[in-house]
Amino acid sequence: MTAEIILTNALLVLPEKLLDGTVVLRHGRIAEVQPGRSRNPAALDLDGDHLIPGVIDVHTDNLERQVQPRSLARWPSRSAFLAHDAQTAAAGVTTVLDALCLGDLGFDAERTETFLNAVKDLDALQETGLLKSEHFLHLRCELPAADMLPLLEGVAEHPAVRMASLMDHTPGVGQYVDIERYRQMRQRGGKSIAEIDRRIGELIEQREKLREPQRRALLDRLAYRHLPLASHDDWQEAEIAQNAADGILISEFPVSMMAAETARRHGMSIIAGAPNIVRGGSHSGNVSAADLVDRALVDVLASDYVPPAMIEAAWQASGRIGLPRAIATITAAPARMLGMTDRGRLEAGLRADLVRIRQLGIMPVIRAVWRGAERVA
């Protein structure tokens, strides 16, 4: 690693303002943030491009997409992990929480294999120093799934676990409150109506029996770790109130404006999906994330299933709330949510995780990415 790197003639996106200036990097850290241009002949001229902190993604399912690029085509897990890592880095994401599903509700058995392999691959690849982004784990715990707690036991002590979400993808609730839409989705996946209806009935019955005892067991099991805990696909006022009372202080992807407003009244932080903003709406028919932004009901944007959506969504949101606040939703705010005090802002002493961006019309184009002052994309 070069001892000193000077990036000059950049439009720096600081927490409260934009600044034409220079950033000096030393030994993997931001050493100085200065106004104006550097006269040092060794300085790298960024030609007026934007410079933002490295993006922090608290929830991405992108690894699952690399493991199974088509419904009947499973990719070797180690190769898939490396492809996922390269894609996150190219998207400007220098810190990523790989969101892995714990628990099968009868249609996604391959997700358990993905989870088990991903933990092994992360352990092996971290030791090599070859990963471009820094990877952690986000446990997506399917409360009504019979195998959720045994899977949790195998990873509850893992040092890479930095967040957990409590999920319930039973048809008829949350994201899948519209059962007919759920049927159609499963039909597109190749299932017969008879098989789908049989499983829907089983899942509703299973939820009645398992959801609450497993929810309590999960909270008890993770309590000592003081992890950020999120409720997923919030939809009912009573459940949101229960979550807040139990110390679950993050609402991840609330499905309606009412759910987001209720979460905010209970003092919860709110995560919205960046693809929702880029696409102009939810792929599941849920509330528009742009509408949530307009009402100050988004604290953090997550890539969900498309890492490049992070910066593009922030750029689109900047027309509503200004660029510094929009960039904070993918940098400083997720750092605070995760308790990571060493990153997320262009500030002396913090890690030199940086992204150089050129605006092409209204599109942000990533030109370079540094993690710890090392160029990774």
mmCIF file of C-alpha atoms in Angstrom:
data_model
loop_
_atom_site.group_PDB
_atom_site.id
_atom_site.type_symbol
_atom_site.label_atom_id
_atom_site.label_comp_id
_atom_site.label_asym_id
_atom_site.label_seq_id
_atom_site.Cartn_x
_atom_site.Cartn_y
_atom_site.Cartn_z
ATOM 1 C CA MET A 1 0.000 0.000 0.000
ATOM 2 C CA THR A 2 1.288 3.458 -0.929
ATOM 3 C CA ALA A 3 2.086 5.439 2.227
ATOM 4 C CA GLU A 4 0.292 8.580 0.979
ATOM 5 C CA ILE A 5 -2.330 9.142 -1.684
ATOM 6 C CA ILE A 6 -3.675 12.596 -2.530
ATOM 7 C CA LEU A 7 -7.011 12.897 -4.332
ATOM 8 C CA THR A 8 -7.619 16.455 -5.491
ATOM 9 C CA ASN A 9 -9.967 18.544 -7.637
ATOM 10 C CA ALA A 10 -12.910 16.550 -6.292
ATOM 11 C CA LEU A 11 -16.412 17.541 -5.257
ATOM 12 C CA LEU A 12 -16.432 16.095 -1.744
ATOM 13 C CA VAL A 13 -19.788 14.957 -0.359
ATOM 14 C CA LEU A 14 -19.536 15.818 3.320
ATOM 15 C CA PRO A 15 -22.261 15.179 5.924
ATOM 16 C CA GLU A 16 -23.663 18.717 5.713
ATOM 17 C CA LYS A 17 -22.399 20.148 2.422
ATOM 18 C CA LEU A 18 -20.511 19.740 -0.842
ATOM 19 C CA LEU A 19 -16.929 20.995 -0.946
ATOM 20 C CA ASP A 20 -14.505 21.457 -3.812
ATOM 21 C CA GLY A 21 -11.460 19.986 -2.193
ATOM 22 C CA THR A 22 -8.752 17.447 -1.561
ATOM 23 C CA VAL A 23 -8.514 14.274 0.514
ATOM 24 C CA VAL A 24 -5.174 12.948 1.747
ATOM 25 C CA LEU A 25 -4.921 9.240 2.572
ATOM 26 C CA ARG A 26 -2.195 7.748 4.750
ATOM 27 C CA HIS A 27 -1.777 4.175 5.920
ATOM 28 C CA GLY A 28 -5.312 3.163 5.062
ATOM 29 C CA ARG A 29 -6.965 6.156 6.754
ATOM 30 C CA ILE A 30 -8.216 9.582 5.783
ATOM 31 C CA ALA A 31 -5.498 11.892 7.070
ATOM 32 C CA GLU A 32 -6.799 15.269 5.869
ATOM 33 C CA VAL A 33 -9.855 16.803 4.237
ATOM 34 C CA GLN A 34 -8.951 20.187 2.732
ATOM 35 C CA PRO A 35 -10.720 22.833 0.647
ATOM 36 C CA GLY A 36 -9.240 23.668 -2.740
ATOM 37 C CA ARG A 37 -6.709 21.906 -4.944
ATOM 38 C CA SER A 38 -3.448 20.348 -3.911
ATOM 39 C CA ARG A 39 -0.282 21.679 -5.527
ATOM 40 C CA ASN A 40 1.549 18.414 -4.910
ATOM 41 C CA PRO A 41 2.608 17.054 -8.327
ATOM 42 C CA ALA A 42 1.918 13.517 -7.105
ATOM 43 C CA ALA A 43 -1.755 14.297 -6.444
ATOM 44 C CA LEU A 44 -4.363 12.425 -8.488
ATOM 45 C CA ASP A 45 -6.617 14.925 -10.264
ATOM 46 C CA LEU A 46 -10.245 13.687 -10.099
ATOM 47 C CA ASP A 47 -11.391 16.157 -12.773
ATOM 48 C CA GLY A 48 -14.183 17.547 -10.604
ATOM 49 C CA ASP A 49 -15.815 14.160 -9.990
ATOM 50 C CA HIS A 50 -17.776 13.539 -6.808
ATOM 51 C CA LEU A 51 -16.022 11.720 -3.990
ATOM 52 C CA ILE A 52 -18.199 9.958 -1.414
ATOM 53 C CA PRO A 53 -17.492 7.545 1.443
ATOM 54 C CA GLY A 54 -17.541 3.839 0.653
ATOM 55 C CA VAL A 55 -21.108 2.518 0.590
ATOM 56 C CA ILE A 56 -22.333 0.344 3.484
ATOM 57 C CA ASP A 57 -25.027 -2.162 2.514
ATOM 58 C CA VAL A 58 -26.916 -3.581 5.502
ATOM 59 C CA HIS A 59 -28.958 -6.089 3.475
ATOM 60 C CA THR A 60 -28.222 -7.742 0.165
ATOM 61 C CA ASP A 61 -29.500 -11.035 -1.237
ATOM 62 C CA ASN A 62 -27.101 -10.742 -4.167
ATOM 63 C CA LEU A 63 -25.111 -13.840 -3.168
ATOM 64 C CA GLU A 64 -28.238 -15.959 -3.644
ATOM 65 C CA ARG A 65 -28.528 -14.633 -7.198
ATOM 66 C CA GLN A 66 -24.956 -15.669 -7.960
ATOM 67 C CA VAL A 67 -25.428 -19.117 -6.423
ATOM 68 C CA GLN A 68 -28.576 -19.718 -8.449
ATOM 69 C CA PRO A 69 -28.506 -17.533 -11.579
ATOM 70 C CA ARG A 70 -31.384 -19.600 -13.007
ATOM 71 C CA SER A 71 -34.007 -21.659 -11.233
ATOM 72 C CA LEU A 72 -32.443 -25.000 -12.215
ATOM 73 C CA ALA A 73 -28.807 -23.886 -12.486
ATOM 74 C CA ARG A 74 -26.817 -23.903 -9.246
ATOM 75 C CA TRP A 75 -23.331 -22.376 -9.366
ATOM 76 C CA PRO A 76 -20.328 -23.564 -7.300
ATOM 77 C CA SER A 77 -20.522 -21.673 -4.013
ATOM 78 C CA ARG A 78 -16.932 -20.420 -3.790
ATOM 79 C CA SER A 79 -17.037 -19.089 -7.335
ATOM 80 C CA ALA A 80 -20.408 -17.483 -6.630
ATOM 81 C CA PHE A 81 -19.075 -15.762 -3.509
ATOM 82 C CA LEU A 82 -16.138 -14.268 -5.425
ATOM 83 C CA ALA A 83 -18.463 -13.061 -8.195
ATOM 84 C CA HIS A 84 -20.723 -11.489 -5.575
ATOM 85 C CA ASP A 85 -17.726 -9.797 -3.948
ATOM 86 C CA ALA A 86 -16.536 -8.362 -7.265
ATOM 87 C CA GLN A 87 -20.007 -7.020 -8.018
ATOM 88 C CA THR A 88 -20.395 -5.322 -4.650
ATOM 89 C CA ALA A 89 -17.004 -3.629 -4.961
ATOM 90 C CA ALA A 90 -17.757 -2.475 -8.503
ATOM 91 C CA ALA A 91 -20.977 -0.963 -7.165
ATOM 92 C CA GLY A 92 -19.012 1.114 -4.643
ATOM 93 C CA VAL A 93 -20.033 -1.065 -1.688
ATOM 94 C CA THR A 94 -16.969 -1.394 0.532
ATOM 95 C CA THR A 95 -18.820 -2.850 3.536
ATOM 96 C CA VAL A 96 -21.518 -5.453 2.898
ATOM 97 C CA LEU A 97 -23.780 -7.505 5.117
ATOM 98 C CA ASP A 98 -24.579 -10.690 3.244
ATOM 99 C CA ALA A 99 -28.214 -11.420 4.080
ATOM 100 C CA LEU A 100 -28.651 -15.171 4.441
ATOM 101 C CA CYS A 101 -31.935 -16.926 5.066
ATOM 102 C CA LEU A 102 -32.269 -19.252 8.071
ATOM 103 C CA GLY A 103 -35.333 -21.456 7.676
ATOM 104 C CA ASP A 104 -37.287 -23.046 4.833
ATOM 105 C CA LEU A 105 -41.023 -22.514 4.398
ATOM 106 C CA GLY A 106 -41.360 -25.263 1.858
ATOM 107 C CA PHE A 107 -40.462 -23.563 -1.408
ATOM 108 C CA ASP A 108 -36.855 -22.454 -0.865
ATOM 109 C CA ALA A 109 -34.918 -25.453 0.442
ATOM 110 C CA GLU A 110 -31.856 -24.456 -1.588
ATOM 111 C CA ARG A 111 -31.478 -21.338 0.604
ATOM 112 C CA THR A 112 -30.323 -23.502 3.522
ATOM 113 C CA GLU A 113 -27.508 -24.883 1.387
ATOM 114 C CA THR A 114 -26.623 -21.331 0.336
ATOM 115 C CA PHE A 115 -26.485 -20.218 3.973
ATOM 116 C CA LEU A 116 -24.281 -23.101 5.130
ATOM 117 C CA ASN A 117 -21.900 -22.751 2.187
ATOM 118 C CA ALA A 118 -21.699 -18.970 2.488
ATOM 119 C CA VAL A 119 -20.518 -19.087 6.093
ATOM 120 C CA LYS A 120 -17.817 -21.612 5.149
ATOM 121 C CA ASP A 121 -16.780 -19.585 2.110
ATOM 122 C CA LEU A 122 -16.602 -16.340 4.071
ATOM 123 C CA ASP A 123 -14.381 -17.930 6.701
ATOM 124 C CA ALA A 124 -12.077 -19.367 4.048
ATOM 125 C CA LEU A 125 -11.895 -16.299 1.824
ATOM 126 C CA GLN A 126 -11.343 -13.770 4.604
ATOM 127 C CA GLU A 127 -8.068 -15.488 5.428
ATOM 128 C CA THR A 128 -6.785 -15.037 1.869
ATOM 129 C CA GLY A 129 -6.985 -11.230 1.756
ATOM 130 C CA LEU A 130 -8.506 -11.515 -1.721
ATOM 131 C CA LEU A 131 -11.942 -10.092 -0.985
ATOM 132 C CA LYS A 132 -12.456 -6.615 -2.419
ATOM 133 C CA SER A 133 -15.264 -5.595 -0.032
ATOM 134 C CA GLU A 134 -15.413 -6.245 3.687
ATOM 135 C CA HIS A 135 -18.096 -8.863 4.354
ATOM 136 C CA PHE A 136 -20.261 -9.452 7.422
ATOM 137 C CA LEU A 137 -23.401 -11.512 7.997
ATOM 138 C CA HIS A 138 -27.023 -10.459 8.314
ATOM 139 C CA LEU A 139 -29.164 -13.344 9.587
ATOM 140 C CA ARG A 140 -32.636 -13.411 8.034
ATOM 141 C CA CYS A 141 -34.491 -15.564 10.545
ATOM 142 C CA GLU A 142 -37.742 -17.097 9.258
ATOM 143 C CA LEU A 143 -39.810 -17.273 12.445
ATOM 144 C CA PRO A 144 -42.369 -19.911 11.385
ATOM 145 C CA ALA A 145 -39.746 -22.277 9.866
ATOM 146 C CA ALA A 146 -39.173 -25.479 11.833
ATOM 147 C CA ASP A 147 -35.454 -25.519 11.044
ATOM 148 C CA MET A 148 -34.727 -21.867 11.898
ATOM 149 C CA LEU A 149 -33.523 -22.316 15.481
ATOM 150 C CA PRO A 150 -31.160 -25.245 14.736
ATOM 151 C CA LEU A 151 -29.608 -23.225 11.911
ATOM 152 C CA LEU A 152 -29.276 -20.196 14.186
ATOM 153 C CA GLU A 153 -27.472 -22.266 16.803
ATOM 154 C CA GLY A 154 -24.720 -23.047 14.326
ATOM 155 C CA VAL A 155 -23.948 -19.375 13.652
ATOM 156 C CA ALA A 156 -25.139 -17.418 16.699
ATOM 157 C CA GLU A 157 -21.583 -17.022 18.021
ATOM 158 C CA HIS A 158 -19.980 -16.216 14.670
ATOM 159 C CA PRO A 159 -17.981 -12.961 14.912
ATOM 160 C CA ALA A 160 -19.054 -11.825 11.440
ATOM 161 C CA VAL A 161 -22.734 -11.651 12.453
ATOM 162 C CA ARG A 162 -23.597 -7.943 12.726
ATOM 163 C CA MET A 163 -27.361 -7.861 12.304
ATOM 164 C CA ALA A 164 -30.450 -10.085 12.436
ATOM 165 C CA SER A 165 -33.941 -9.625 11.069
ATOM 166 C CA LEU A 166 -37.128 -11.365 12.166
ATOM 167 C CA MET A 167 -39.001 -12.492 9.078
ATOM 168 C CA ASP A 168 -42.369 -14.056 8.427
ATOM 169 C CA HIS A 169 -43.030 -14.950 4.812
ATOM 170 C CA THR A 170 -46.149 -16.976 5.514
ATOM 171 C CA PRO A 171 -48.742 -16.395 2.774
ATOM 172 C CA GLY A 172 -51.426 -14.052 4.035
ATOM 173 C CA VAL A 173 -49.162 -11.787 6.101
ATOM 174 C CA GLY A 174 -46.557 -9.072 5.530
ATOM 175 C CA GLN A 175 -45.164 -8.963 2.040
ATOM 176 C CA TYR A 176 -47.478 -11.794 0.996
ATOM 177 C CA VAL A 177 -50.738 -10.524 2.494
ATOM 178 C CA ASP A 178 -52.295 -10.941 -0.977
ATOM 179 C CA ILE A 179 -52.587 -14.743 -1.175
ATOM 180 C CA GLU A 180 -53.675 -14.725 -4.822
ATOM 181 C CA ARG A 181 -50.547 -12.783 -5.768
ATOM 182 C CA TYR A 182 -48.545 -15.324 -3.735
ATOM 183 C CA ARG A 183 -50.161 -18.210 -5.683
ATOM 184 C CA GLN A 184 -49.271 -16.568 -8.986
ATOM 185 C CA MET A 185 -45.660 -16.074 -7.886
ATOM 186 C CA ARG A 186 -45.330 -19.743 -6.947
ATOM 187 C CA GLN A 187 -46.973 -20.794 -10.212
ATOM 188 C CA ARG A 188 -44.336 -18.847 -12.119
ATOM 189 C CA GLY A 189 -41.790 -20.868 -10.145
ATOM 190 C CA GLY A 190 -43.187 -24.051 -11.675
ATOM 191 C CA LYS A 191 -45.413 -25.288 -8.843
ATOM 192 C CA SER A 192 -48.890 -26.721 -9.433
ATOM 193 C CA ILE A 193 -51.988 -25.091 -7.947
ATOM 194 C CA ALA A 194 -52.720 -28.202 -5.906
ATOM 195 C CA GLU A 195 -49.200 -28.249 -4.449
ATOM 196 C CA ILE A 196 -49.296 -24.519 -3.734
ATOM 197 C CA ASP A 197 -52.668 -24.625 -1.992
ATOM 198 C CA ARG A 198 -51.665 -27.628 0.082
ATOM 199 C CA ARG A 199 -48.509 -25.868 1.213
ATOM 200 C CA ILE A 200 -50.311 -22.597 1.947
ATOM 201 C CA GLY A 201 -52.595 -24.423 4.341
ATOM 202 C CA GLU A 202 -49.657 -26.134 6.022
ATOM 203 C CA LEU A 203 -47.751 -22.877 6.392
ATOM 204 C CA ILE A 204 -50.672 -21.032 7.976
ATOM 205 C CA GLU A 205 -51.093 -23.862 10.483
ATOM 206 C CA GLN A 206 -47.343 -24.003 11.095
ATOM 207 C CA ARG A 207 -47.236 -20.256 11.759
ATOM 208 C CA GLU A 208 -49.910 -20.545 14.441
ATOM 209 C CA LYS A 209 -47.850 -23.149 16.251
ATOM 210 C CA LEU A 210 -44.256 -21.950 15.827
ATOM 211 C CA ARG A 211 -44.057 -18.208 15.250
ATOM 212 C CA GLU A 212 -44.380 -16.881 18.779
ATOM 213 C CA PRO A 213 -42.317 -19.486 20.685
ATOM 214 C CA GLN A 214 -39.545 -19.285 18.085
ATOM 215 C CA ARG A 215 -39.631 -15.497 18.123
ATOM 216 C CA ARG A 216 -39.090 -15.489 21.876
ATOM 217 C CA ALA A 217 -36.357 -18.128 21.661
ATOM 218 C CA LEU A 218 -34.558 -16.108 18.982
ATOM 219 C CA LEU A 219 -34.656 -12.906 21.021
ATOM 220 C CA ASP A 220 -33.396 -14.732 24.106
ATOM 221 C CA ARG A 221 -30.604 -16.425 22.153
ATOM 222 C CA LEU A 222 -29.254 -13.210 20.629
ATOM 223 C CA ALA A 223 -29.842 -10.868 23.561
ATOM 224 C CA TYR A 224 -26.319 -11.013 24.949
ATOM 225 C CA ARG A 225 -24.769 -9.990 21.619
ATOM 226 C CA HIS A 226 -26.637 -6.662 21.491
ATOM 227 C CA LEU A 227 -26.975 -6.921 17.722
ATOM 228 C CA PRO A 228 -29.090 -4.464 15.762
ATOM 229 C CA LEU A 229 -32.411 -6.296 15.347
ATOM 230 C CA ALA A 230 -34.878 -5.570 12.571
ATOM 231 C CA SER A 231 -38.454 -6.556 11.941
ATOM 232 C CA HIS A 232 -39.038 -7.416 8.292
ATOM 233 C CA ASP A 233 -41.947 -6.426 6.046
ATOM 234 C CA ASP A 234 -43.850 -4.660 8.847
ATOM 235 C CA TRP A 235 -47.576 -4.461 8.143
ATOM 236 C CA GLN A 236 -49.630 -4.424 11.372
ATOM 237 C CA GLU A 237 -49.672 -1.783 14.098
ATOM 238 C CA ALA A 238 -49.910 -4.320 16.933
ATOM 239 C CA GLU A 239 -46.901 -6.303 15.738
ATOM 240 C CA ILE A 240 -44.839 -3.138 15.278
ATOM 241 C CA ALA A 241 -45.676 -2.062 18.820
ATOM 242 C CA GLN A 242 -44.707 -5.501 20.133
ATOM 243 C CA ASN A 243 -41.414 -5.355 18.265
ATOM 244 C CA ALA A 244 -40.551 -1.941 19.662
ATOM 245 C CA ALA A 245 -41.426 -3.089 23.180
ATOM 246 C CA ASP A 246 -39.048 -6.029 22.757
ATOM 247 C CA GLY A 247 -36.145 -3.796 21.727
ATOM 248 C CA ILE A 248 -36.410 -4.336 17.968
ATOM 249 C CA LEU A 249 -35.588 -0.812 16.848
ATOM 250 C CA ILE A 250 -35.320 -1.202 13.068
ATOM 251 C CA SER A 251 -38.187 -1.589 10.609
ATOM 252 C CA GLU A 252 -36.846 -3.205 7.448
ATOM 253 C CA PHE A 253 -38.903 -2.738 4.266
ATOM 254 C CA PRO A 254 -42.279 -1.740 5.810
ATOM 255 C CA VAL A 255 -44.929 -2.696 3.286
ATOM 256 C CA SER A 256 -47.199 0.347 3.653
ATOM 257 C CA MET A 257 -47.120 4.016 4.556
ATOM 258 C CA MET A 258 -49.134 3.199 7.692
ATOM 259 C CA ALA A 259 -46.537 0.640 8.780
ATOM 260 C CA ALA A 260 -43.665 3.088 8.250
ATOM 261 C CA GLU A 261 -45.475 5.867 10.128
ATOM 262 C CA THR A 262 -46.250 3.488 12.988
ATOM 263 C CA ALA A 263 -42.630 2.345 13.159
ATOM 264 C CA ARG A 264 -41.482 5.962 13.324
ATOM 265 C CA ARG A 265 -43.933 6.764 16.122
ATOM 266 C CA HIS A 266 -42.314 3.945 18.093
ATOM 267 C CA GLY A 267 -38.867 5.439 17.538
ATOM 268 C CA MET A 268 -37.723 2.822 15.032
ATOM 269 C CA SER A 269 -35.202 3.451 12.255
ATOM 270 C CA ILE A 270 -36.442 2.531 8.789
ATOM 271 C CA ILE A 271 -34.657 0.671 5.998
ATOM 272 C CA ALA A 272 -36.038 0.924 2.457
ATOM 273 C CA GLY A 273 -35.011 -0.870 -0.712
ATOM 274 C CA ALA A 274 -32.842 1.035 -3.169
ATOM 275 C CA PRO A 275 -34.261 -0.904 -6.165
ATOM 276 C CA ASN A 276 -37.711 0.374 -5.217
ATOM 277 C CA ILE A 277 -36.480 3.928 -5.875
ATOM 278 C CA VAL A 278 -34.563 3.115 -9.060
ATOM 279 C CA ARG A 279 -37.473 1.153 -10.570
ATOM 280 C CA GLY A 280 -40.027 3.737 -9.543
ATOM 281 C CA GLY A 281 -41.887 1.397 -7.203
ATOM 282 C CA SER A 282 -41.934 -1.917 -5.365
ATOM 283 C CA HIS A 283 -41.695 -5.153 -7.334
ATOM 284 C CA SER A 284 -44.062 -6.663 -4.724
ATOM 285 C CA GLY A 285 -46.728 -3.980 -4.924
ATOM 286 C CA ASN A 286 -45.763 -2.428 -1.594
ATOM 287 C CA VAL A 287 -45.323 1.238 -0.659
ATOM 288 C CA SER A 288 -43.129 3.439 -2.845
ATOM 289 C CA ALA A 289 -39.755 4.103 -1.207
ATOM 290 C CA ALA A 290 -39.680 7.514 -2.902
ATOM 291 C CA ASP A 291 -42.900 8.399 -1.100
ATOM 292 C CA LEU A 292 -41.273 7.310 2.169
ATOM 293 C CA VAL A 293 -38.309 9.569 1.409
ATOM 294 C CA ASP A 294 -40.659 12.491 0.813
ATOM 295 C CA ARG A 295 -42.126 11.990 4.283
ATOM 296 C CA ALA A 296 -38.747 11.615 6.010
ATOM 297 C CA LEU A 297 -39.472 7.929 6.669
ATOM 298 C CA VAL A 298 -36.221 6.478 5.312
ATOM 299 C CA ASP A 299 -33.041 6.387 7.372
ATOM 300 C CA VAL A 300 -31.077 3.771 5.424
ATOM 301 C CA LEU A 301 -31.230 2.411 1.897
ATOM 302 C CA ALA A 302 -30.217 -1.204 1.258
ATOM 303 C CA SER A 303 -29.509 -2.891 -2.058
ATOM 304 C CA ASP A 304 -31.925 -5.765 -1.294
ATOM 305 C CA TYR A 305 -31.181 -7.664 -4.522
ATOM 306 C CA VAL A 306 -29.241 -5.214 -6.783
ATOM 307 C CA PRO A 307 -25.947 -3.784 -5.386
ATOM 308 C CA PRO A 308 -25.617 -1.092 -8.113
ATOM 309 C CA ALA A 309 -28.974 0.320 -6.992
ATOM 310 C CA MET A 310 -27.403 1.867 -3.885
ATOM 311 C CA ILE A 311 -25.659 4.871 -5.412
ATOM 312 C CA GLU A 312 -28.219 5.305 -8.183
ATOM 313 C CA ALA A 313 -31.068 5.404 -5.653
ATOM 314 C CA ALA A 314 -29.220 7.929 -3.499
ATOM 315 C CA TRP A 315 -28.665 10.096 -6.570
ATOM 316 C CA GLN A 316 -32.364 9.981 -7.395
ATOM 317 C CA ALA A 317 -33.293 10.725 -3.787
ATOM 318 C CA SER A 318 -30.969 13.733 -3.800
ATOM 319 C CA GLY A 319 -33.497 15.609 -5.908
ATOM 320 C CA ARG A 320 -35.869 15.327 -2.956
ATOM 321 C CA ILE A 321 -33.588 15.774 0.064
ATOM 322 C CA GLY A 322 -30.250 17.063 -1.278
ATOM 323 C CA LEU A 323 -27.108 15.076 -2.043
ATOM 324 C CA PRO A 324 -25.445 15.131 1.421
ATOM 325 C CA ARG A 325 -28.552 13.701 3.124
ATOM 326 C CA ALA A 326 -29.144 11.210 0.327
ATOM 327 C CA ILE A 327 -25.562 9.908 0.417
ATOM 328 C CA ALA A 328 -25.821 9.627 4.204
ATOM 329 C CA THR A 329 -28.561 6.988 3.756
ATOM 330 C CA ILE A 330 -25.971 4.659 2.200
ATOM 331 C CA THR A 331 -22.913 5.689 4.238
ATOM 332 C CA ALA A 332 -23.106 7.484 7.594
ATOM 333 C CA ALA A 333 -26.571 6.265 8.594
ATOM 334 C CA PRO A 334 -25.902 2.547 8.069
ATOM 335 C CA ALA A 335 -22.562 2.961 9.862
ATOM 336 C CA ARG A 336 -24.439 4.359 12.870
ATOM 337 C CA MET A 337 -27.041 1.602 12.660
ATOM 338 C CA LEU A 338 -24.320 -1.043 12.830
ATOM 339 C CA GLY A 339 -22.214 0.714 15.437
ATOM 340 C CA MET A 340 -19.297 1.065 13.002
ATOM 341 C CA THR A 341 -17.631 4.275 14.152
ATOM 342 C CA ASP A 342 -14.596 3.963 11.869
ATOM 343 C CA ARG A 343 -16.318 4.531 8.502
ATOM 344 C CA GLY A 344 -19.188 6.198 6.671
ATOM 345 C CA ARG A 345 -17.938 9.803 6.413
ATOM 346 C CA LEU A 346 -15.191 11.772 4.709
ATOM 347 C CA GLU A 347 -13.487 12.703 7.951
ATOM 348 C CA ALA A 348 -9.901 12.649 9.203
ATOM 349 C CA GLY A 349 -9.113 9.512 11.170
ATOM 350 C CA LEU A 350 -11.716 7.294 9.509
ATOM 351 C CA ARG A 351 -11.044 4.453 7.115
ATOM 352 C CA ALA A 352 -10.117 5.446 3.602
ATOM 353 C CA ASP A 353 -13.134 3.793 1.962
ATOM 354 C CA LEU A 354 -13.990 6.041 -0.981
ATOM 355 C CA VAL A 355 -15.922 6.066 -4.238
ATOM 356 C CA ARG A 356 -15.247 8.369 -7.187
ATOM 357 C CA ILE A 357 -18.370 9.183 -9.205
ATOM 358 C CA ARG A 358 -18.926 11.128 -12.408
ATOM 359 C CA GLN A 359 -22.404 12.384 -13.192
ATOM 360 C CA LEU A 360 -23.548 11.519 -16.719
ATOM 361 C CA GLY A 361 -26.771 13.437 -17.197
ATOM 362 C CA ILE A 362 -28.720 12.315 -14.129
ATOM 363 C CA MET A 363 -26.822 9.029 -13.861
ATOM 364 C CA PRO A 364 -23.980 8.489 -11.383
ATOM 365 C CA VAL A 365 -21.147 6.498 -12.966
ATOM 366 C CA ILE A 366 -18.608 4.866 -10.648
ATOM 367 C CA ARG A 367 -15.051 5.488 -11.808
ATOM 368 C CA ALA A 368 -12.958 4.175 -8.910
ATOM 369 C CA VAL A 369 -13.350 2.521 -5.505
ATOM 370 C CA TRP A 370 -10.862 2.385 -2.642
ATOM 371 C CA ARG A 371 -11.092 0.277 0.511
ATOM 372 C CA GLY A 372 -8.587 1.135 3.204
ATOM 373 C CA ALA A 373 -6.839 3.332 0.601
ATOM 374 C CA GLU A 374 -6.339 0.306 -1.678
ATOM 375 C CA ARG A 375 -7.912 0.532 -5.123
ATOM 376 C CA VAL A 376 -10.390 -2.361 -5.444
ATOM 377 C CA ALA A 377 -12.428 -1.302 -8.478
#
